[in-house]
mmCIF file of C-alpha atoms in Angstrom:
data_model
loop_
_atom_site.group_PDB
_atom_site.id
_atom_site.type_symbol
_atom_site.label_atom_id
_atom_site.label_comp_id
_atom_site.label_asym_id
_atom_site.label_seq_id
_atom_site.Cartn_x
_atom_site.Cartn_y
_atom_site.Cartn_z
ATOM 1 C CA UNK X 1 72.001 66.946 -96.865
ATOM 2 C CA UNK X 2 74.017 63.779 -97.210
ATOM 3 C CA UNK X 3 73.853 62.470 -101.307
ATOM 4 C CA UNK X 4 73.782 58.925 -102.136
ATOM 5 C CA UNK X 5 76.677 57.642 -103.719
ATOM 6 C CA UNK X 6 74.798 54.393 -104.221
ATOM 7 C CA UNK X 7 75.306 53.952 -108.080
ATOM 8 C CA UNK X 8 72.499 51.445 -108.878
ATOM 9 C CA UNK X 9 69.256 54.861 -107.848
ATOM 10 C CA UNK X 10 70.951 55.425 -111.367
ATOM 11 C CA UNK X 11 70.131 52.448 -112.927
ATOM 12 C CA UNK X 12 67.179 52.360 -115.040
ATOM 13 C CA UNK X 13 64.538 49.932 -115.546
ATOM 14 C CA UNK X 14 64.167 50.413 -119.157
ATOM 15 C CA UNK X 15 66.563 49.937 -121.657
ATOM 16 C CA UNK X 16 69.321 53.043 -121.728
ATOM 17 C CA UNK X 17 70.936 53.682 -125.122
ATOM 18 C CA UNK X 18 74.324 54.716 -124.305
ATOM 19 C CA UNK X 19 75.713 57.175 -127.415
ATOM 20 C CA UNK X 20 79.208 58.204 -128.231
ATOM 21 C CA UNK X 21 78.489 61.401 -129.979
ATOM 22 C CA UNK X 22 80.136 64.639 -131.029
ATOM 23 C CA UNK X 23 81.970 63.076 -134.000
ATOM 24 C CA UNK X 24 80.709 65.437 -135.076
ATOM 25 C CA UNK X 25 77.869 67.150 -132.763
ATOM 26 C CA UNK X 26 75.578 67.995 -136.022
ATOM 27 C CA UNK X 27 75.575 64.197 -137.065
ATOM 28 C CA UNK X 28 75.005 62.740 -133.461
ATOM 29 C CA UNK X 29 71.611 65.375 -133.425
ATOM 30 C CA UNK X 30 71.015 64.089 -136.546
ATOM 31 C CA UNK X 31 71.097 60.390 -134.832
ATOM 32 C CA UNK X 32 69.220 61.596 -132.139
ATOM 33 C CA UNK X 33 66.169 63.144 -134.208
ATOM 34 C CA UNK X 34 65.984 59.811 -136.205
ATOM 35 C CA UNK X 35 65.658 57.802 -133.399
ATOM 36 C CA UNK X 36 62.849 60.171 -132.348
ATOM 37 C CA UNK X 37 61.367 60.110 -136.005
ATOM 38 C CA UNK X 38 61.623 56.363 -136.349
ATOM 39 C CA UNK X 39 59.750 55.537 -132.631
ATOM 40 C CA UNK X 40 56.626 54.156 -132.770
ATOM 41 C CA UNK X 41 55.153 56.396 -129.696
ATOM 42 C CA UNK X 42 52.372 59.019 -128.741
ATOM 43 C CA UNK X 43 53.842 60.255 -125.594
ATOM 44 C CA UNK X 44 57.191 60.790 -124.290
ATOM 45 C CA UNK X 45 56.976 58.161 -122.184
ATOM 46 C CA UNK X 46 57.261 56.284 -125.449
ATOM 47 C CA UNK X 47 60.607 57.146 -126.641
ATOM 48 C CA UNK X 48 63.660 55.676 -126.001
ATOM 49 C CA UNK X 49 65.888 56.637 -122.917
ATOM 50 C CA UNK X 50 69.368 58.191 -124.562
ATOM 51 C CA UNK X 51 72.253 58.945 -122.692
ATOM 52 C CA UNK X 52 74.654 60.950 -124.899
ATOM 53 C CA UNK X 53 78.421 61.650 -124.613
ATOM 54 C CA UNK X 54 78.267 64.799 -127.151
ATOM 55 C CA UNK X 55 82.193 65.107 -126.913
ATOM 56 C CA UNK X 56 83.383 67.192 -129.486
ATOM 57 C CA UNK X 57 86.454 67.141 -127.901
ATOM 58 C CA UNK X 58 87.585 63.857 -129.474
ATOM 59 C CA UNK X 59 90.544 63.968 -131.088
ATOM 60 C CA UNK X 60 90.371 64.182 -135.189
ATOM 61 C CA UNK X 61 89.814 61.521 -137.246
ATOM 62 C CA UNK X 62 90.741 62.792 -139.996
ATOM 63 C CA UNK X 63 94.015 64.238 -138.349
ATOM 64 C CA UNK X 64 94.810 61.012 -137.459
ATOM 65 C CA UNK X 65 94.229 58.496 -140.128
ATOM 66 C CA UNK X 66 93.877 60.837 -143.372
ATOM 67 C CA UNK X 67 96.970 63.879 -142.424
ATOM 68 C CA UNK X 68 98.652 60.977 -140.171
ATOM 69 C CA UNK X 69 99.768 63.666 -137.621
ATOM 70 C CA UNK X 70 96.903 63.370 -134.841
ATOM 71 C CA UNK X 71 96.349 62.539 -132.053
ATOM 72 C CA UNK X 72 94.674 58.819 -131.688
ATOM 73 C CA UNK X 73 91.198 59.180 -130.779
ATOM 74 C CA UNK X 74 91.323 55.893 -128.932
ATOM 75 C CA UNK X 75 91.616 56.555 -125.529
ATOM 76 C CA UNK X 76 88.744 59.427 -125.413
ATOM 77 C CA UNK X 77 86.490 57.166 -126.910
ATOM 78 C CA UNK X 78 87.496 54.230 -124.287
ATOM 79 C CA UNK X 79 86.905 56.871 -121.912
ATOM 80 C CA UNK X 80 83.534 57.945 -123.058
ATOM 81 C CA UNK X 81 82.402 53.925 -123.007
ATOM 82 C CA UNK X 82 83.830 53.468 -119.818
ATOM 83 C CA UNK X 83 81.628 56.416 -118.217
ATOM 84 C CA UNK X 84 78.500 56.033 -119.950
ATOM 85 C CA UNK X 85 78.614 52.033 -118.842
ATOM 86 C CA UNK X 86 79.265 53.295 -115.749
ATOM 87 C CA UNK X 87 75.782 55.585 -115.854
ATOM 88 C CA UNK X 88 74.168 52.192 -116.231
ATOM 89 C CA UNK X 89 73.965 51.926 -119.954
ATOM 90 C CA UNK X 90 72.783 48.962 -121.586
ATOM 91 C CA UNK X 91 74.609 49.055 -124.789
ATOM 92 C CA UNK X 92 76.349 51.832 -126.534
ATOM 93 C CA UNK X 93 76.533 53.258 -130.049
ATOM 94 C CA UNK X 94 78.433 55.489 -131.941
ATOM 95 C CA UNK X 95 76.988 57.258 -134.937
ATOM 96 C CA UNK X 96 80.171 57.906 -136.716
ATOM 97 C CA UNK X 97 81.679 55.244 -139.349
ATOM 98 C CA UNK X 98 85.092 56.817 -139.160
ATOM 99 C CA UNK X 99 85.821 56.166 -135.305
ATOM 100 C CA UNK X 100 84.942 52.705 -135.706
ATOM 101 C CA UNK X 101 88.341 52.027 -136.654
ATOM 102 C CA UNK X 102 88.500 52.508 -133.127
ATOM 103 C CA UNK X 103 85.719 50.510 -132.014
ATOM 104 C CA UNK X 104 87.590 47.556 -130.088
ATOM 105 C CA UNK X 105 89.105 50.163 -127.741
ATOM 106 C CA UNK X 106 85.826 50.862 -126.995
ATOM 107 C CA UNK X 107 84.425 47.424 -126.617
ATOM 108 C CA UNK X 108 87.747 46.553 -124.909
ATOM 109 C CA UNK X 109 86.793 49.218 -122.001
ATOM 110 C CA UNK X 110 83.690 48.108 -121.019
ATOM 111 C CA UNK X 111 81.556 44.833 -120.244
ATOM 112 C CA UNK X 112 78.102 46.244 -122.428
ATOM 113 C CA UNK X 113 77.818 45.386 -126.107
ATOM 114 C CA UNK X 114 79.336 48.290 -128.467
ATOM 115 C CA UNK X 115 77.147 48.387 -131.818
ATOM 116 C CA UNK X 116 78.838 48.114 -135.010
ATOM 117 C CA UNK X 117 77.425 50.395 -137.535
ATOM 118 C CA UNK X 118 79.265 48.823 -140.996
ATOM 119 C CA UNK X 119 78.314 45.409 -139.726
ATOM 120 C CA UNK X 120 74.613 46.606 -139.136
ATOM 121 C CA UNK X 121 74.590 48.505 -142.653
ATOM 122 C CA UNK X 122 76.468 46.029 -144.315
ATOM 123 C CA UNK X 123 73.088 43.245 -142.947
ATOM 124 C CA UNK X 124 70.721 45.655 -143.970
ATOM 125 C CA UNK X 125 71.913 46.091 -148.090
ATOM 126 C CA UNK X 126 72.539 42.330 -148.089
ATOM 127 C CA UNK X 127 68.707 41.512 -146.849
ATOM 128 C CA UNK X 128 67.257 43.950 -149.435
ATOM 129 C CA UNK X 129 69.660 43.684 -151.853
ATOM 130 C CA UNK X 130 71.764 40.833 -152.006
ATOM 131 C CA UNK X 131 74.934 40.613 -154.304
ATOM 132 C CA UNK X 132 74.743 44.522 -154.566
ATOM 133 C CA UNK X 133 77.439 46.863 -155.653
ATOM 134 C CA UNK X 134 77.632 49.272 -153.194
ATOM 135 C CA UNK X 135 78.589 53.016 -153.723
ATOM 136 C CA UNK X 136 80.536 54.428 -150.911
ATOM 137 C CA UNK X 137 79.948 57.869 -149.929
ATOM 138 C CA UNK X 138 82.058 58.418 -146.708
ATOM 139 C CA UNK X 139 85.467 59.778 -145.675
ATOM 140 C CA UNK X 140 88.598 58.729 -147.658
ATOM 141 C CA UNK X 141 89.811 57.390 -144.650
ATOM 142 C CA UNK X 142 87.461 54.686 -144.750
ATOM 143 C CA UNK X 143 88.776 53.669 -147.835
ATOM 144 C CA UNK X 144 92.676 54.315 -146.673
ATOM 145 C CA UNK X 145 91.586 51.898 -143.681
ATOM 146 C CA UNK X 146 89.611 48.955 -145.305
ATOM 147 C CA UNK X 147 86.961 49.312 -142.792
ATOM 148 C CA UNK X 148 83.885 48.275 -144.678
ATOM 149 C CA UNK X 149 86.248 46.323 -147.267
ATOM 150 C CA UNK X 150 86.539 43.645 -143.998
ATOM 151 C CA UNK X 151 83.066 42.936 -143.478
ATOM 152 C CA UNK X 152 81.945 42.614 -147.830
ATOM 153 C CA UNK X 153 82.945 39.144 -148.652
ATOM 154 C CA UNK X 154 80.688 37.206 -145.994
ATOM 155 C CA UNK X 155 78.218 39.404 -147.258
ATOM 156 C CA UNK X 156 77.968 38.361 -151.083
ATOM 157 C CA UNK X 157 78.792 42.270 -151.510
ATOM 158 C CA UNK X 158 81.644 44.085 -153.430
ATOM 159 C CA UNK X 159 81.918 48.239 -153.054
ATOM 160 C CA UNK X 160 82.610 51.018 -155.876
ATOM 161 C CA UNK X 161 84.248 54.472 -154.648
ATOM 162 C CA UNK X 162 83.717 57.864 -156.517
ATOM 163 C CA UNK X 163 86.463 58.776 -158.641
ATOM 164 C CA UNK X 164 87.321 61.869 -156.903
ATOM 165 C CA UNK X 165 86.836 61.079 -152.612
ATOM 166 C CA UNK X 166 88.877 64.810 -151.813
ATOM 167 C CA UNK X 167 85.115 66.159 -153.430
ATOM 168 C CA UNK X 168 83.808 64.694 -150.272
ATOM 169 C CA UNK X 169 85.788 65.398 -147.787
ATOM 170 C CA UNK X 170 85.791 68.754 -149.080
ATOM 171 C CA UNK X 171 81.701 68.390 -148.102
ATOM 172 C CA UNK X 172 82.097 66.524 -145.383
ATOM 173 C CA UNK X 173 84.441 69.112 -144.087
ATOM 174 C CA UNK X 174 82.047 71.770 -145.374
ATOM 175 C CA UNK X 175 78.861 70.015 -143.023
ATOM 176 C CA UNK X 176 81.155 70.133 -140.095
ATOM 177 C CA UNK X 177 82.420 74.240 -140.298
ATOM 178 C CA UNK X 178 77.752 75.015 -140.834
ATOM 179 C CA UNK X 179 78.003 75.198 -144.532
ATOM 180 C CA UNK X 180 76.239 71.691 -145.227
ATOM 181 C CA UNK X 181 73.124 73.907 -146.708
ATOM 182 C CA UNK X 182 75.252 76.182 -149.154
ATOM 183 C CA UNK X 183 74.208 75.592 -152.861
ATOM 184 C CA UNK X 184 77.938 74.785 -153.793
ATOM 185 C CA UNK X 185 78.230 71.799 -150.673
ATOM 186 C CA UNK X 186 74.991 70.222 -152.008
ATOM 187 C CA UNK X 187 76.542 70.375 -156.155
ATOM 188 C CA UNK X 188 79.725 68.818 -155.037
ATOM 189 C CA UNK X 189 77.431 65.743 -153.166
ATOM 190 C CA UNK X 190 75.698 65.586 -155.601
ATOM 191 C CA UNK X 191 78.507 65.312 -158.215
ATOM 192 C CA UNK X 192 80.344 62.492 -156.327
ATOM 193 C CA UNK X 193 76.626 60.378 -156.192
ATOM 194 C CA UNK X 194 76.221 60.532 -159.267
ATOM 195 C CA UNK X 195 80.155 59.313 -160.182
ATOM 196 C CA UNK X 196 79.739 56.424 -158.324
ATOM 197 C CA UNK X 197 76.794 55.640 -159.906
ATOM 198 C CA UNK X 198 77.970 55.790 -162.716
ATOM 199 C CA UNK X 199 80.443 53.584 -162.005
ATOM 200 C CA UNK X 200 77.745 50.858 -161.656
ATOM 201 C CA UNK X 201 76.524 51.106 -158.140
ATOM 202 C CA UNK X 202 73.004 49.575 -157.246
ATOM 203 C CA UNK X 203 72.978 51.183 -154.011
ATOM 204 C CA UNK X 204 74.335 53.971 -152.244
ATOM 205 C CA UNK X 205 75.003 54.151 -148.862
ATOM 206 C CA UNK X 206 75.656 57.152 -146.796
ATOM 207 C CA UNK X 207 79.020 55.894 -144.973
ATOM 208 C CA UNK X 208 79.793 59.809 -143.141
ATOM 209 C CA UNK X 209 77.212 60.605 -140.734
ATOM 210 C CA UNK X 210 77.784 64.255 -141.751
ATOM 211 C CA UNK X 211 76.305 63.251 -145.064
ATOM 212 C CA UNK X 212 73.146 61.758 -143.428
ATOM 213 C CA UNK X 213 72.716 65.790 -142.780
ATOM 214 C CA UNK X 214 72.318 66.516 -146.049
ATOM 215 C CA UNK X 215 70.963 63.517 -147.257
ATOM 216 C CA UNK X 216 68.107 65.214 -148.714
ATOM 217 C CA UNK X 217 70.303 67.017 -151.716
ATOM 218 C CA UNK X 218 70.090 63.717 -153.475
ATOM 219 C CA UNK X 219 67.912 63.232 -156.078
ATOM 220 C CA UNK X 220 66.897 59.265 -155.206
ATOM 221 C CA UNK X 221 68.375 58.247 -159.011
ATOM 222 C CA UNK X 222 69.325 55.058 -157.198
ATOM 223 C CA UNK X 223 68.237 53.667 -153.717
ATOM 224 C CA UNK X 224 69.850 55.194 -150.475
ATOM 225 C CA UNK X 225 70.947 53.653 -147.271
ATOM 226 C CA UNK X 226 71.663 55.874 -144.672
ATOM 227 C CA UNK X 227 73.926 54.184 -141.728
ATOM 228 C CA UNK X 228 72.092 56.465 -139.231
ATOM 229 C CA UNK X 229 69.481 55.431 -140.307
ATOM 230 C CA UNK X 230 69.723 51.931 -140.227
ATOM 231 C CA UNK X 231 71.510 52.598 -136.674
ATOM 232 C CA UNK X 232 68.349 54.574 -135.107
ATOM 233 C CA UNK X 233 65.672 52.268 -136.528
ATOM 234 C CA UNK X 234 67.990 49.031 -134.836
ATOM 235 C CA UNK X 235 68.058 50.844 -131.738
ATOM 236 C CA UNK X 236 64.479 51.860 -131.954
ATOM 237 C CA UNK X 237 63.639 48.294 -132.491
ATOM 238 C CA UNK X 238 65.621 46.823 -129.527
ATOM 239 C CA UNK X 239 65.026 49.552 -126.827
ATOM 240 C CA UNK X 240 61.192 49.297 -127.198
ATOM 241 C CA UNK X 241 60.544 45.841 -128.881
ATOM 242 C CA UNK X 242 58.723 47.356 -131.825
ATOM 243 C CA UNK X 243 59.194 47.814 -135.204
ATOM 244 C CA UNK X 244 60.344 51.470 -136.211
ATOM 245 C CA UNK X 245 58.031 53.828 -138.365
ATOM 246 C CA UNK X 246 59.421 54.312 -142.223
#
């Protein structure tokens, strides 16, 4: 039997969410349930067609822009856009804030739209709360890197960090290894939550998607935006053409 190499059988004729997963593999299943959460269906048939790169094999972020002795993660993640684009995805996302320091190399490979998850994030605390103070829970190396610090002023926005970012890591780090659930991951969250608000923070948003595991340790003191899930109700809303549940 003679298979057809005749790429566009592939193609769908539905809207294909391409996803750049496995930074890490516990947040991009974490994506992946919200988007399933969110959906506004009562079949399968209802739920939005993912195709997902769950490459854990991407080089370190952290390695790279936190220890400075990494690899660049930039051309697996070029790689990944090029071959999910090339599986006839419509537009691609990437549910980790971190490796969109390297999002232009992935917009660069391909001709689809690459979502930006701070920009997206960033729209949704300015619509509900404009002129906020933001609390940043998320990797140091989003800090070291500016990357949410480019897309505040256009905003009306301004961003407060906790005192003590190695307290997160050390969690973040702690999600990634299975320990997300131990009693002493969730104190240490909730330690560096309650710093920043403390430090005058109207909002808090989750800026790791590793946090979005655990987001339920936090007590709600203050409100919460997750940035998966603002990223799964946006795709929700533009793979279907409704309006997400929640």
């Amino acid at each position: 039997m003679t298979l057809s190499t005749d790429n566009s059988a592939t193609i769908a004729d539905h809207t294909m969410v391409g996803v750049l997963g496995g930074m890490g593999p516990d947040a991009t299943v974490a994506f992946m349930q919200k988007v399933i959460e969110v959906t506004p269906g009562e079949d399968d048939i209802d739920h939005v067609h993912m195709l997902v790169d769950n490459n854990p094999k991407v080089p370190s972020r952290i390695k790279a822009l936190i220890d400075g002795d990494g690899e660049s993660p930039a051309p697996a993640i070029a790689a990944m856009a090029r071959r999910l684009e090339q599986a006839g995805c419509d537009f691609l996302v990437m549910p980790c804030n971190t490796a969109h320091y390297y999002w232009s190399a992935a917009q660069q490979a391909v001709d689809i739209p690459v979502w930006h998850i701070v920009e997206r994030t960033l729209d949704r605390v300015a619509a509900e709360m404009p002129g906020a103070r933001v609390g940043m829970l998320c990797s140091p190396a989003l800090r070291k890197i500016g990357l949410y610090e480019g897309f505040i002023e256009p905003r009306g926005l301004s961003l407060v960090y906790p005192d003590n970012e190695d307290r997160v890591l050390d969690v973040i780090r702690a999600v990634k290894r299975g320990a997300g659930r131990a009693p002493a991951t969730h104190a240490a969250f909730i330690e560096a939550a309650h710093d920043v608000q403390a430090r005058g923070a109207d909002v808090l948003v989750l800026a790791c998607t590793e946090l979005s595991v655990i987001r339920d340790a936090l007590d709600g003191r203050v409100p919460i935006i997750d940035t998966v899930q603002v990223l799964a109700e946006d795709v929700v809303a533009a793979a279907t053409g409704k309006a997400p549940h929640g």
